């Protein structure tokens, strides 16, 4: 006859094998309570940390739990504590208590370890495909089948949401870009359901907004173009507006400030690899070339072998920067297209500083028609070959004008 602990263990194993779906927080509480009873019974001392894992049957569970188990005992215990905090999150924003309590654990775990593990989880979700479940209903005279689609079960989405909030204290490029990609994936629609995981996506938007600096705002500006849901767009705009208000600028101005210039010089960026130099050059909106040059300045036709052997990771990061550069030019071109509807007028000094002298935006405004104003007078000009040219082909000195707007084709 099994004792009560054996029976509880059997029941718990059965419960954990279920697909929890999207609305079973009470089931999670029951499982957690049973886990606590079993753990207290089996623990060797009161200081032991109770294991805490992802549950259910979604694609994330096995991958994420295996990564936890691969850590050393101390790191694993710290992850258990963070998991327990994340299981209980509620609302659209983290509480200060949650951020303080998790920070104390992360300080022990180490920021690098925390980011390494969470980035692996987040990237797994970014590449995760929704699971298709086929259901069969048998009637008296026929058999019907239909499909449902699941991405992340609510229990696991809640945990990831908590870890996304924890990530808001970091503002390095890799974290910011990963959160942006995660948001984009989570807002992609799946059949008969809508966004794959709106709760995780909203958590990403908050963390991008709450992160230090303007890189998070730059990603929100990009997501504002990519995401189609009206309620999500409104949330993004609210975050951008709030960030702008805190800095004492307009929402459009903070989006200008947030655009990365990638340290471009003459629309190029170079990286030295021993005796070779790699140069990325913008060639069009969303387009660029990568060329290699030897020490004597002659061109190398292919990736040097020494780069493949010695600098594979460094070169991979440089190629990723090329991809980000191309994406940013596309996003900014679309942002300029949206600005056509605003009839925004800015001073020449602002235009020179934020656009003409900006490493990336100075490329985006090439071949875009602007109107330069002195009172009611307007001179339509376009920037070609580093010169402003009017419609008659004459060179225009824009410093003679007070303000500038985008040319409105409907006027």
CSV table of C-alpha atoms in Angstrom, one decimal:
chain,number,residue,atom,x,y,z
A,1,UNK,CA,0.0,0.0,0.0
A,2,UNK,CA,1.7,3.3,-1.0
A,3,UNK,CA,2.2,5.9,1.6
A,4,UNK,CA,0.8,9.4,1.3
A,5,UNK,CA,4.1,10.9,-0.1
A,6,UNK,CA,4.3,8.3,-2.8
A,7,UNK,CA,0.7,8.9,-3.7
A,8,UNK,CA,1.3,12.7,-3.9
A,9,UNK,CA,4.3,12.1,-6.1
A,10,UNK,CA,2.4,10.0,-8.4
A,11,UNK,CA,-0.4,12.5,-8.6
A,12,UNK,CA,2.1,15.3,-9.2
A,13,UNK,CA,3.8,13.5,-12.0
A,14,UNK,CA,0.4,13.0,-13.7
A,15,UNK,CA,-0.5,16.7,-13.3
A,16,UNK,CA,2.8,17.9,-14.7
A,17,UNK,CA,2.3,15.8,-17.8
A,18,UNK,CA,-0.9,17.7,-18.8
A,19,UNK,CA,-1.1,20.5,-21.3
A,20,UNK,CA,-2.1,23.4,-19.1
A,21,UNK,CA,-3.3,25.7,-21.9
A,22,UNK,CA,-3.6,29.4,-21.3
A,23,UNK,CA,-5.8,29.6,-18.2
A,24,UNK,CA,-4.7,27.2,-15.5
A,25,UNK,CA,-2.9,29.2,-12.8
A,26,UNK,CA,-4.8,27.4,-10.2
A,27,UNK,CA,-3.4,24.1,-11.4
A,28,UNK,CA,0.1,25.6,-11.1
A,29,UNK,CA,-0.6,26.6,-7.5
A,30,UNK,CA,-1.7,23.0,-6.7
A,31,UNK,CA,1.4,21.5,-8.3
A,32,UNK,CA,3.6,24.0,-6.5
A,33,UNK,CA,2.0,23.2,-3.1
A,34,UNK,CA,2.4,19.4,-3.7
A,35,UNK,CA,6.0,20.1,-4.6
A,36,UNK,CA,6.6,22.0,-1.4
A,37,UNK,CA,5.1,19.1,0.7
A,38,UNK,CA,7.2,16.5,-1.0
A,39,UNK,CA,10.3,18.6,-0.9
A,40,UNK,CA,10.0,19.4,2.9
A,41,UNK,CA,9.5,15.7,3.5
A,42,UNK,CA,12.6,14.7,1.5
A,43,UNK,CA,14.9,17.7,2.2
A,44,UNK,CA,18.0,17.0,4.3
A,45,UNK,CA,17.9,20.4,6.0
A,46,UNK,CA,15.8,23.5,6.2
A,47,UNK,CA,18.2,25.6,4.1
A,48,UNK,CA,17.8,23.4,1.0
A,49,UNK,CA,16.4,25.2,-2.1
A,50,UNK,CA,13.3,23.6,-3.7
A,51,UNK,CA,13.8,22.9,-7.4
A,52,UNK,CA,11.5,24.9,-9.7
A,53,UNK,CA,11.1,24.1,-13.4
A,54,UNK,CA,9.1,24.9,-16.5
A,55,UNK,CA,5.9,22.9,-16.7
A,56,UNK,CA,3.4,21.6,-19.3
A,57,UNK,CA,4.0,20.3,-22.8
A,58,UNK,CA,5.1,23.2,-24.9
A,59,UNK,CA,8.3,23.3,-27.0
A,60,UNK,CA,10.2,25.4,-24.5
A,61,UNK,CA,9.9,23.1,-21.4
A,62,UNK,CA,12.5,20.4,-22.2
A,63,UNK,CA,15.1,22.8,-23.6
A,64,UNK,CA,14.8,25.3,-20.7
A,65,UNK,CA,14.8,22.7,-18.0
A,66,UNK,CA,17.9,20.9,-19.5
A,67,UNK,CA,19.8,24.2,-19.4
A,68,UNK,CA,18.9,24.7,-15.7
A,69,UNK,CA,20.1,21.1,-15.0
A,70,UNK,CA,23.4,21.8,-16.8
A,71,UNK,CA,24.4,24.5,-14.3
A,72,UNK,CA,26.5,23.9,-11.2
A,73,UNK,CA,24.7,23.5,-7.9
A,74,UNK,CA,25.0,27.1,-6.7
A,75,UNK,CA,23.9,28.5,-10.0
A,76,UNK,CA,21.1,26.0,-10.2
A,77,UNK,CA,19.8,27.0,-6.8
A,78,UNK,CA,19.8,30.7,-7.8
A,79,UNK,CA,17.9,29.8,-10.9
A,80,UNK,CA,15.3,27.9,-8.8
A,81,UNK,CA,14.8,31.0,-6.7
A,82,UNK,CA,14.4,33.3,-9.8
A,83,UNK,CA,12.0,30.7,-11.3
A,84,UNK,CA,9.8,30.8,-8.2
A,85,UNK,CA,9.6,34.6,-8.3
A,86,UNK,CA,8.8,34.5,-12.0
A,87,UNK,CA,6.0,31.9,-11.6
A,88,UNK,CA,4.1,34.4,-9.4
A,89,UNK,CA,4.3,37.5,-11.5
A,90,UNK,CA,1.1,39.5,-12.3
A,91,UNK,CA,0.1,42.7,-14.0
A,92,UNK,CA,1.5,44.6,-16.9
A,93,UNK,CA,4.6,45.9,-15.1
A,94,UNK,CA,6.9,44.5,-12.4
A,95,UNK,CA,6.6,45.7,-8.9
A,96,UNK,CA,9.6,47.3,-7.2
A,97,UNK,CA,9.6,44.5,-4.7
A,98,UNK,CA,9.9,42.0,-7.5
A,99,UNK,CA,12.8,43.9,-9.1
A,100,UNK,CA,14.6,44.3,-5.7
A,101,UNK,CA,14.2,40.6,-4.7
A,102,UNK,CA,15.3,39.2,-8.0
A,103,UNK,CA,18.2,41.7,-8.2
A,104,UNK,CA,19.6,40.3,-4.9
A,105,UNK,CA,19.6,36.8,-6.4
A,106,UNK,CA,21.0,37.8,-9.8
A,107,UNK,CA,23.8,39.6,-7.9
A,108,UNK,CA,24.8,36.2,-6.5
A,109,UNK,CA,24.3,34.3,-9.7
A,110,UNK,CA,26.2,36.9,-11.7
A,111,UNK,CA,24.9,39.1,-14.5
A,112,UNK,CA,26.9,37.3,-17.2
A,113,UNK,CA,25.5,33.9,-16.2
A,114,UNK,CA,22.0,35.3,-16.0
A,115,UNK,CA,22.2,36.9,-19.5
A,116,UNK,CA,23.8,33.8,-21.0
A,117,UNK,CA,21.0,31.5,-19.8
A,118,UNK,CA,18.1,33.9,-20.5
A,119,UNK,CA,19.4,34.8,-24.0
A,120,UNK,CA,19.5,31.1,-24.8
A,121,UNK,CA,15.9,30.8,-23.6
A,122,UNK,CA,14.8,33.9,-25.5
A,123,UNK,CA,16.5,32.9,-28.7
A,124,UNK,CA,14.9,29.4,-28.5
A,125,UNK,CA,11.5,31.1,-28.3
A,126,UNK,CA,12.3,33.5,-31.2
A,127,UNK,CA,12.9,30.4,-33.4
A,128,UNK,CA,10.1,28.3,-31.9
A,129,UNK,CA,7.3,27.2,-34.2
A,130,UNK,CA,3.8,26.9,-32.8
A,131,UNK,CA,2.6,23.3,-32.2
A,132,UNK,CA,-0.4,22.0,-34.2
A,133,UNK,CA,-2.9,19.8,-32.4
A,134,UNK,CA,-5.4,17.9,-34.5
A,135,UNK,CA,-8.7,17.1,-32.9
A,136,UNK,CA,-11.3,14.6,-34.1
A,137,UNK,CA,-15.0,14.7,-33.3
A,138,UNK,CA,-17.1,11.7,-34.2
A,139,UNK,CA,-20.8,12.3,-34.9
A,140,UNK,CA,-23.5,9.7,-35.7
A,141,UNK,CA,-22.9,9.8,-39.4
A,142,UNK,CA,-19.6,11.7,-39.9
A,143,UNK,CA,-16.1,12.4,-38.4
A,144,UNK,CA,-14.9,16.0,-38.3
A,145,UNK,CA,-11.3,17.1,-37.6
A,146,UNK,CA,-10.0,20.5,-36.8
A,147,UNK,CA,-6.7,22.0,-35.7
A,148,UNK,CA,-5.7,24.2,-32.7
A,149,UNK,CA,-2.3,25.9,-32.3
A,150,UNK,CA,-0.3,26.5,-29.2
A,151,UNK,CA,2.9,28.5,-28.8
A,152,UNK,CA,3.8,28.9,-25.1
A,153,UNK,CA,1.6,27.6,-22.3
A,154,UNK,CA,0.5,30.2,-19.9
A,155,UNK,CA,2.5,28.9,-17.0
A,156,UNK,CA,5.7,29.0,-19.0
A,157,UNK,CA,4.9,32.3,-20.7
A,158,UNK,CA,4.4,33.8,-17.2
A,159,UNK,CA,7.9,32.6,-16.2
A,160,UNK,CA,9.5,34.1,-19.3
A,161,UNK,CA,7.6,37.3,-18.7
A,162,UNK,CA,9.2,37.5,-15.3
A,163,UNK,CA,12.7,36.9,-16.7
A,164,UNK,CA,12.1,39.5,-19.4
A,165,UNK,CA,11.2,42.0,-16.7
A,166,UNK,CA,14.4,41.1,-14.8
A,167,UNK,CA,16.3,41.8,-18.1
A,168,UNK,CA,15.1,45.5,-18.1
A,169,UNK,CA,18.1,46.4,-15.8
A,170,UNK,CA,20.5,45.6,-18.7
A,171,UNK,CA,21.0,47.8,-21.7
A,172,UNK,CA,23.8,46.2,-23.6
A,173,UNK,CA,23.3,45.8,-27.4
A,174,UNK,CA,22.8,42.0,-27.3
A,175,UNK,CA,20.1,42.1,-24.6
A,176,UNK,CA,18.2,45.0,-26.2
A,177,UNK,CA,18.3,43.4,-29.7
A,178,UNK,CA,17.2,40.0,-28.2
A,179,UNK,CA,14.3,41.5,-26.4
A,180,UNK,CA,13.2,43.3,-29.6
A,181,UNK,CA,13.3,40.1,-31.6
A,182,UNK,CA,11.5,38.3,-28.9
A,183,UNK,CA,8.7,40.9,-28.9
A,184,UNK,CA,8.4,40.7,-32.7
A,185,UNK,CA,8.1,36.9,-32.5
A,186,UNK,CA,5.5,37.0,-29.7
A,187,UNK,CA,3.3,39.5,-31.6
A,188,UNK,CA,3.2,37.4,-34.7
A,189,UNK,CA,-0.3,35.9,-35.2
A,190,UNK,CA,-1.1,32.3,-35.1
A,191,UNK,CA,-4.3,30.8,-36.5
A,192,UNK,CA,-7.5,31.3,-34.5
A,193,UNK,CA,-5.6,32.8,-31.6
A,194,UNK,CA,-4.0,36.1,-32.5
A,195,UNK,CA,-0.6,37.1,-31.2
A,196,UNK,CA,1.6,34.0,-30.3
A,197,UNK,CA,2.2,35.3,-26.7
A,198,UNK,CA,1.0,38.9,-26.1
A,199,UNK,CA,2.0,38.8,-22.4
A,200,UNK,CA,5.6,38.1,-23.2
A,201,UNK,CA,5.5,40.6,-26.0
A,202,UNK,CA,4.2,43.3,-23.8
A,203,UNK,CA,6.8,42.5,-21.2
A,204,UNK,CA,9.5,43.0,-23.8
A,205,UNK,CA,8.0,46.4,-24.7
A,206,UNK,CA,8.1,47.4,-21.1
A,207,UNK,CA,11.7,46.3,-20.6
A,208,UNK,CA,12.8,48.1,-23.8
A,209,UNK,CA,11.2,51.3,-22.5
A,210,UNK,CA,12.6,50.8,-18.9
A,211,UNK,CA,16.1,50.0,-20.0
A,212,UNK,CA,18.8,52.7,-19.5
A,213,UNK,CA,19.7,54.9,-22.5
A,214,UNK,CA,18.0,55.2,-25.8
A,215,UNK,CA,18.8,51.9,-27.5
A,216,UNK,CA,15.5,50.5,-26.1
A,217,UNK,CA,13.6,53.4,-27.6
A,218,UNK,CA,15.2,52.8,-30.9
A,219,UNK,CA,13.9,49.2,-30.9
A,220,UNK,CA,10.4,50.4,-29.9
A,221,UNK,CA,10.6,52.8,-32.9
A,222,UNK,CA,11.5,49.8,-35.1
A,223,UNK,CA,8.7,47.7,-33.6
A,224,UNK,CA,6.2,50.5,-34.2
A,225,UNK,CA,6.7,49.9,-37.9
A,226,UNK,CA,6.8,46.1,-37.8
A,227,UNK,CA,3.8,45.4,-35.5
A,228,UNK,CA,0.3,45.7,-36.9
A,229,UNK,CA,-2.0,45.3,-33.9
A,230,UNK,CA,-3.6,48.7,-33.0
A,231,UNK,CA,-3.6,48.1,-29.2
A,232,UNK,CA,0.1,47.2,-29.3
A,233,UNK,CA,1.0,50.2,-31.4
A,234,UNK,CA,-0.8,52.4,-28.9
A,235,UNK,CA,1.2,50.9,-26.1
A,236,UNK,CA,4.5,51.5,-27.9
A,237,UNK,CA,3.5,55.1,-28.6
A,238,UNK,CA,2.7,55.6,-24.9
A,239,UNK,CA,6.1,54.3,-23.9
A,240,UNK,CA,7.8,56.5,-26.5
A,241,UNK,CA,5.8,59.5,-25.4
A,242,UNK,CA,6.5,58.9,-21.8
A,243,UNK,CA,10.2,58.6,-22.4
A,244,UNK,CA,10.2,61.8,-24.5
A,245,UNK,CA,8.4,63.7,-21.8
A,246,UNK,CA,11.0,62.6,-19.2
A,247,UNK,CA,13.7,64.1,-21.5
A,248,UNK,CA,11.8,67.2,-22.3
A,249,UNK,CA,11.6,66.5,-26.1
A,250,UNK,CA,8.9,65.5,-28.5
A,251,UNK,CA,8.2,61.9,-29.4
A,252,UNK,CA,9.6,62.4,-32.9
A,253,UNK,CA,12.7,64.1,-31.5
A,254,UNK,CA,13.4,61.1,-29.1
A,255,UNK,CA,13.1,58.8,-32.1
A,256,UNK,CA,15.7,60.9,-33.9
A,257,UNK,CA,18.0,60.8,-30.8
A,258,UNK,CA,17.6,57.1,-30.5
A,259,UNK,CA,18.9,56.3,-34.1
A,260,UNK,CA,22.3,54.5,-33.8
A,261,UNK,CA,24.9,56.0,-36.1
A,262,UNK,CA,27.0,52.8,-36.0
A,263,UNK,CA,30.1,55.1,-35.9
A,264,UNK,CA,29.8,55.3,-39.7
A,265,UNK,CA,32.2,57.6,-41.5
A,266,UNK,CA,31.2,58.5,-45.1
A,267,UNK,CA,28.6,55.8,-44.8
A,268,UNK,CA,31.3,53.1,-44.1
A,269,UNK,CA,32.4,51.2,-41.1
A,270,UNK,CA,35.8,49.3,-40.9
A,271,UNK,CA,37.1,46.5,-38.7
A,272,UNK,CA,40.8,45.4,-38.6
A,273,UNK,CA,41.6,41.7,-38.4
A,274,UNK,CA,45.4,41.5,-38.2
A,275,UNK,CA,46.7,42.4,-41.7
A,276,UNK,CA,43.2,42.6,-43.2
A,277,UNK,CA,40.5,45.3,-43.0
A,278,UNK,CA,36.8,44.5,-43.5
A,279,UNK,CA,34.7,47.5,-44.7
A,280,UNK,CA,31.0,47.6,-44.7
A,281,UNK,CA,29.6,50.3,-47.1
A,282,UNK,CA,26.0,51.3,-47.4
A,283,UNK,CA,24.8,51.0,-51.0
A,284,UNK,CA,21.1,51.5,-50.7
A,285,UNK,CA,18.1,51.3,-48.3
A,286,UNK,CA,18.5,47.9,-46.7
A,287,UNK,CA,21.6,47.1,-48.8
A,288,UNK,CA,25.3,47.2,-48.1
A,289,UNK,CA,28.6,45.6,-49.4
A,290,UNK,CA,31.3,44.0,-47.3
A,291,UNK,CA,34.8,44.2,-48.8
A,292,UNK,CA,38.2,43.0,-47.6
A,293,UNK,CA,41.4,45.0,-48.0
A,294,UNK,CA,45.0,43.9,-47.5
A,295,UNK,CA,47.6,45.9,-45.6
A,296,UNK,CA,48.8,47.5,-48.9
A,297,UNK,CA,45.3,48.7,-49.7
A,298,UNK,CA,44.6,46.1,-52.5
A,299,UNK,CA,41.3,44.3,-52.4
A,300,UNK,CA,41.0,40.7,-51.1
A,301,UNK,CA,38.3,38.9,-53.0
A,302,UNK,CA,37.1,36.5,-50.2
A,303,UNK,CA,37.2,36.2,-46.4
A,304,UNK,CA,40.8,35.7,-45.4
A,305,UNK,CA,41.6,32.2,-44.0
A,306,UNK,CA,43.2,33.7,-40.9
A,307,UNK,CA,39.8,35.4,-40.1
A,308,UNK,CA,38.0,32.1,-40.4
A,309,UNK,CA,40.5,30.4,-38.2
A,310,UNK,CA,41.3,33.0,-35.6
A,311,UNK,CA,38.5,35.5,-35.6
A,312,UNK,CA,35.4,33.5,-36.4
A,313,UNK,CA,33.3,35.0,-33.5
A,314,UNK,CA,34.6,38.5,-34.0
A,315,UNK,CA,33.7,38.3,-37.7
A,316,UNK,CA,30.3,36.9,-36.9
A,317,UNK,CA,29.5,39.9,-34.7
A,318,UNK,CA,30.7,42.2,-37.5
A,319,UNK,CA,28.4,40.5,-40.0
A,320,UNK,CA,25.5,40.8,-37.4
A,321,UNK,CA,26.3,44.6,-37.3
A,322,UNK,CA,26.0,44.7,-41.1
A,323,UNK,CA,22.5,43.1,-40.8
A,324,UNK,CA,21.5,45.6,-38.1
A,325,UNK,CA,22.8,48.4,-40.3
A,326,UNK,CA,20.7,47.3,-43.2
A,327,UNK,CA,17.6,46.9,-41.1
A,328,UNK,CA,18.0,50.3,-39.5
A,329,UNK,CA,18.2,52.1,-42.9
A,330,UNK,CA,14.9,50.3,-43.9
A,331,UNK,CA,13.2,51.2,-40.7
A,332,UNK,CA,14.3,54.9,-40.9
A,333,UNK,CA,13.2,55.1,-44.5
A,334,UNK,CA,9.7,53.9,-43.4
A,335,UNK,CA,9.8,56.4,-40.6
A,336,UNK,CA,10.5,59.2,-43.1
A,337,UNK,CA,7.6,58.0,-45.1
A,338,UNK,CA,5.3,58.3,-42.1
A,339,UNK,CA,6.6,61.8,-41.4
A,340,UNK,CA,5.2,62.9,-44.8
A,341,UNK,CA,1.8,62.8,-43.1
A,342,UNK,CA,2.9,65.1,-40.2
A,343,UNK,CA,4.1,68.2,-42.1
A,344,UNK,CA,6.8,68.5,-39.4
A,345,UNK,CA,8.9,71.6,-39.6
A,346,UNK,CA,12.4,71.8,-37.9
A,347,UNK,CA,15.1,74.3,-37.7
A,348,UNK,CA,18.1,74.2,-40.0
A,349,UNK,CA,20.4,73.8,-37.1
A,350,UNK,CA,18.5,70.8,-35.8
A,351,UNK,CA,18.4,69.4,-39.4
A,352,UNK,CA,22.2,69.7,-39.7
A,353,UNK,CA,22.9,68.2,-36.4
A,354,UNK,CA,20.5,65.3,-36.3
A,355,UNK,CA,20.4,64.4,-40.0
A,356,UNK,CA,23.2,65.8,-42.1
A,357,UNK,CA,25.9,65.1,-39.6
A,358,UNK,CA,24.5,61.7,-38.5
A,359,UNK,CA,26.4,58.7,-39.8
A,360,UNK,CA,23.3,56.8,-40.9
A,361,UNK,CA,20.5,59.3,-41.3
A,362,UNK,CA,22.7,61.4,-43.7
A,363,UNK,CA,22.6,58.3,-46.0
A,364,UNK,CA,18.8,57.8,-45.6
A,365,UNK,CA,18.0,61.4,-46.7
A,366,UNK,CA,20.0,61.0,-49.9
A,367,UNK,CA,17.6,61.6,-52.9
A,368,UNK,CA,14.8,62.7,-50.6
A,369,UNK,CA,13.1,66.0,-51.5
A,370,UNK,CA,13.0,68.7,-48.8
A,371,UNK,CA,11.5,72.2,-48.7
A,372,UNK,CA,13.7,74.9,-47.2
A,373,UNK,CA,11.8,77.8,-45.8
A,374,UNK,CA,12.3,81.5,-45.2
A,375,UNK,CA,9.0,82.8,-44.1
A,376,UNK,CA,6.5,82.0,-46.9
A,377,UNK,CA,9.3,81.3,-49.4
A,378,UNK,CA,10.1,77.6,-50.1
A,379,UNK,CA,13.0,76.1,-52.0
A,380,UNK,CA,12.6,72.5,-53.1
A,381,UNK,CA,15.9,70.7,-53.0
A,382,UNK,CA,17.4,67.2,-53.1
A,383,UNK,CA,20.7,66.0,-51.7
A,384,UNK,CA,22.8,64.4,-54.4
A,385,UNK,CA,26.6,63.8,-54.4
A,386,UNK,CA,27.0,65.8,-51.1
A,387,UNK,CA,25.3,68.8,-52.6
A,388,UNK,CA,21.8,70.3,-52.4
A,389,UNK,CA,20.3,70.8,-55.8
A,390,UNK,CA,17.1,72.6,-56.7
A,391,UNK,CA,14.7,71.5,-59.4
A,392,UNK,CA,16.6,73.6,-62.0
A,393,UNK,CA,19.9,71.8,-61.2
A,394,UNK,CA,21.3,74.8,-59.3
A,395,UNK,CA,23.3,74.4,-56.0
A,396,UNK,CA,21.4,75.5,-53.0
A,397,UNK,CA,23.0,77.0,-49.8
A,398,UNK,CA,20.7,75.7,-47.1
A,399,UNK,CA,22.3,77.9,-44.5
A,400,UNK,CA,20.4,80.8,-46.0
A,401,UNK,CA,17.1,79.2,-44.8
A,402,UNK,CA,15.5,79.1,-41.3
A,403,UNK,CA,13.6,75.8,-41.4
A,404,UNK,CA,12.9,72.7,-43.4
A,405,UNK,CA,10.1,70.2,-44.1
A,406,UNK,CA,9.7,67.1,-46.1
A,407,UNK,CA,8.3,67.9,-49.6
A,408,UNK,CA,4.6,67.1,-49.7
A,409,UNK,CA,3.8,65.6,-53.2
A,410,UNK,CA,0.1,66.3,-52.7
A,411,UNK,CA,0.6,70.0,-52.2
